[in-house]
Amino acid sequence: MGVEVHDARWLAAVPGAELVVGLDAVGAHAAEGHRVTVLIDLVPDNVASLRAMAARAVGEGARKVRVRPHGVDRVDLVHAAVELNRVTEDDAVEVQFDVTSAALLRADPEAFVRVDPLVVLADGTVVPICAGLERYALGRLGEMTALVRAWNPEPVRDLCRMALRRALADTGPLVSWYEHLTRLAAEPPVEC
């Protein structure tokens, strides 16, 4: 199971974890010798500057560019996908665009009912899949093995199933999967 950390102080506690930081922190962490993934939040106001932001991150030492859309329409998602393809080709860097195709959701829905990777937030809270799922937290970082062993992942799988149903109702070619998950997780729990 992959683990990503959002603060370098947790790297020692989770050997082999991926360090994920914002654009302003890339240079400092790369200079310290860390393998850095930059996380760019794609919002309607910065779609046009996505290519420049990715190029800046790579120039400062990012080895991976990850783009997470928030409230971006379908046209901008397609535009961003094209730009990120250019980043991959021009900068020879790994790119992760946190979207999927609606066709893939339909073809292999069970692939989206998962509980990984684990994410260690800056405060040490361990959540499944992505930030924004704090309601489903395993706990705070300490002994990772004990957290995983004591955790019941079934509520997260239920969340994934509900998000999958909603995402499949989306008619666009690209689906912002993590955004579906975090939006649904933010809703008040349904009581019987």
Coordinates of C-alpha atoms in Angstrom, one line a residue:
M1 CA 0.0 0.0 0.0
G2 CA 1.5 3.4 -1.0
V3 CA 1.8 6.2 1.5
E4 CA 2.1 9.9 0.8
V5 CA 3.2 12.5 3.4
H6 CA 2.4 16.2 3.4
D7 CA 5.1 17.2 5.8
A8 CA 8.8 16.1 5.5
R9 CA 9.0 15.5 9.3
W10 CA 6.9 12.3 8.7
L11 CA 9.3 10.8 6.2
A12 CA 11.4 9.2 8.9
A13 CA 8.3 7.6 10.4
V14 CA 7.2 6.2 7.0
P15 CA 10.2 5.0 5.0
G16 CA 9.5 5.0 1.3
A17 CA 6.7 7.5 1.5
E18 CA 6.1 10.0 -1.2
L19 CA 6.6 13.7 -0.1
V20 CA 3.8 15.8 -1.5
V21 CA 4.1 19.6 -1.1
G22 CA 2.7 22.8 -2.6
L23 CA 4.5 24.8 -5.3
D24 CA 6.1 27.3 -2.9
A25 CA 7.8 24.5 -0.9
V26 CA 9.3 22.4 -3.8
G27 CA 12.7 24.1 -4.0
A28 CA 13.5 23.9 -0.3
H29 CA 12.6 20.2 0.0
A30 CA 14.4 19.3 -3.3
A31 CA 17.5 21.1 -2.0
E32 CA 17.3 18.8 1.1
G33 CA 17.6 15.8 -1.2
H34 CA 14.0 14.6 -1.0
R35 CA 12.1 13.2 -3.9
V36 CA 9.4 15.8 -4.2
T37 CA 5.9 15.6 -5.7
V38 CA 4.3 19.0 -6.2
L39 CA 0.6 19.2 -5.7
I40 CA -1.1 21.8 -7.8
D41 CA -4.8 22.6 -7.0
L42 CA -6.4 23.3 -10.4
V43 CA -9.2 25.8 -10.0
P44 CA -11.0 27.9 -12.6
D45 CA -8.7 30.9 -12.0
N46 CA -5.4 29.1 -12.7
V47 CA -6.2 26.8 -15.6
A48 CA -4.4 29.1 -18.1
S49 CA -1.3 29.1 -16.0
L50 CA -1.1 25.3 -15.3
R51 CA 1.8 24.8 -17.8
A52 CA 3.8 27.6 -16.3
M53 CA 3.2 26.3 -12.7
A54 CA 4.3 22.8 -13.7
A55 CA 7.4 24.1 -15.4
R56 CA 8.3 26.1 -12.4
A57 CA 7.9 23.1 -10.1
V58 CA 10.1 21.0 -12.4
G59 CA 12.7 23.8 -12.6
E60 CA 12.8 23.9 -8.8
G61 CA 13.4 20.1 -8.5
A62 CA 10.0 18.4 -8.5
R63 CA 10.3 14.9 -9.8
K64 CA 6.5 14.5 -10.1
V65 CA 3.7 16.9 -10.8
R66 CA 0.3 16.1 -9.4
V67 CA -2.8 18.1 -10.4
R68 CA -5.9 18.0 -8.3
P69 CA -9.0 19.7 -9.8
H70 CA -11.5 21.6 -7.7
G71 CA -14.6 23.0 -9.4
V72 CA -13.2 23.0 -12.9
D73 CA -15.6 22.5 -15.7
R74 CA -15.3 19.7 -18.4
V75 CA -13.7 21.9 -21.0
D76 CA -11.0 23.1 -18.6
L77 CA -10.4 19.4 -17.5
V78 CA -9.7 18.5 -21.2
H79 CA -7.5 21.6 -21.7
A80 CA -5.6 20.7 -18.5
A81 CA -5.1 17.1 -19.7
V82 CA -3.6 18.3 -23.0
E83 CA -1.3 20.7 -21.1
L84 CA -0.2 18.0 -18.7
N85 CA 0.6 15.7 -21.6
R86 CA 2.9 18.5 -22.9
V87 CA 4.5 18.7 -19.5
T88 CA 5.2 15.0 -19.5
E89 CA 6.8 15.2 -23.0
D90 CA 8.7 18.5 -22.6
D91 CA 10.0 18.1 -19.1
A92 CA 10.3 14.3 -18.9
V93 CA 8.6 14.3 -15.6
E94 CA 6.0 12.0 -14.1
V95 CA 2.5 13.6 -14.1
Q96 CA -0.5 12.5 -12.1
F97 CA -3.7 14.2 -13.0
D98 CA -6.4 13.3 -10.5
V99 CA -9.1 12.6 -13.0
T100 CA -10.3 9.5 -14.7
S101 CA -12.4 8.7 -17.7
A102 CA -16.0 8.0 -17.3
A103 CA -15.5 5.0 -19.6
L104 CA -13.0 3.5 -17.2
L105 CA -15.4 4.0 -14.3
R106 CA -18.0 2.1 -16.2
A107 CA -15.6 -0.6 -17.4
D108 CA -14.0 -1.4 -14.1
P109 CA -16.0 0.1 -11.2
E110 CA -14.5 -2.2 -8.6
A111 CA -11.0 -0.6 -9.2
F112 CA -12.4 2.6 -7.6
V113 CA -13.7 0.8 -4.5
R114 CA -10.4 1.0 -2.7
V115 CA -8.8 2.4 0.4
D116 CA -5.3 3.3 -0.8
P117 CA -3.0 5.1 -0.8
L118 CA -2.7 6.2 2.9
V119 CA -2.1 9.9 3.3
V120 CA -0.3 11.4 6.2
L121 CA -1.5 15.0 6.6
A122 CA 0.8 17.8 7.9
D123 CA -0.5 17.3 11.4
G124 CA 0.1 13.6 11.4
T125 CA -3.4 12.5 10.8
V126 CA -3.6 9.4 8.6
V127 CA -6.5 9.2 6.1
P128 CA -7.2 6.9 3.2
I129 CA -7.0 7.9 -0.5
C130 CA -6.7 11.7 -0.3
A131 CA -6.9 14.8 2.0
G132 CA -10.5 15.7 2.6
L133 CA -11.5 12.3 4.0
E134 CA -10.6 13.1 7.6
R135 CA -13.9 11.7 8.7
Y136 CA -12.5 8.3 7.7
A137 CA -9.1 8.8 9.5
L138 CA -7.2 5.8 10.8
G139 CA -5.8 8.0 13.6
R140 CA -2.6 10.0 14.1
L141 CA 0.8 8.8 13.0
G142 CA 2.6 6.8 15.5
E143 CA 2.8 3.1 14.8
M144 CA 1.5 2.8 11.2
T145 CA 1.1 -1.0 11.5
A146 CA -1.1 -0.7 14.5
L147 CA -3.2 2.0 12.8
V148 CA -3.8 -0.2 9.8
R149 CA -4.5 -3.3 11.8
A150 CA -7.1 -1.6 14.0
W151 CA -8.8 0.3 11.1
N152 CA -12.1 -0.8 9.5
P153 CA -11.8 0.1 5.8
E154 CA -15.4 -0.8 5.0
P155 CA -16.9 2.7 5.5
V156 CA -14.4 4.0 3.0
R157 CA -15.4 1.3 0.5
D158 CA -19.0 2.4 1.1
L159 CA -18.0 6.0 0.4
C160 CA -16.3 4.9 -2.8
R161 CA -19.4 2.9 -4.0
M162 CA -21.6 6.0 -3.4
A163 CA -19.2 8.3 -5.1
L164 CA -19.0 5.9 -8.0
R165 CA -22.8 5.9 -8.5
R166 CA -22.7 9.7 -8.6
A167 CA -19.6 9.9 -10.9
L168 CA -21.3 7.5 -13.3
A169 CA -24.2 9.9 -13.6
D170 CA -21.7 12.6 -14.8
T171 CA -21.9 12.8 -18.5
G172 CA -18.5 14.3 -19.3
P173 CA -15.5 12.3 -20.7
L174 CA -13.3 13.1 -17.6
V175 CA -14.3 12.7 -14.0
S176 CA -12.5 14.3 -11.1
W177 CA -12.6 11.2 -8.9
Y178 CA -11.0 12.6 -5.7
E179 CA -13.3 15.6 -5.9
H180 CA -16.3 13.3 -6.0
L181 CA -15.0 11.5 -2.9
T182 CA -14.2 14.6 -0.9
R183 CA -17.5 16.3 -1.8
L184 CA -19.5 13.3 -0.7
A185 CA -17.3 12.9 2.5
A186 CA -18.1 16.5 3.4
E187 CA -21.8 15.8 3.4
P188 CA -23.4 15.1 6.8
P189 CA -23.7 11.4 7.4
V190 CA -27.1 9.9 6.6
E191 CA -28.9 8.8 9.8
C192 CA -31.6 6.1 9.9

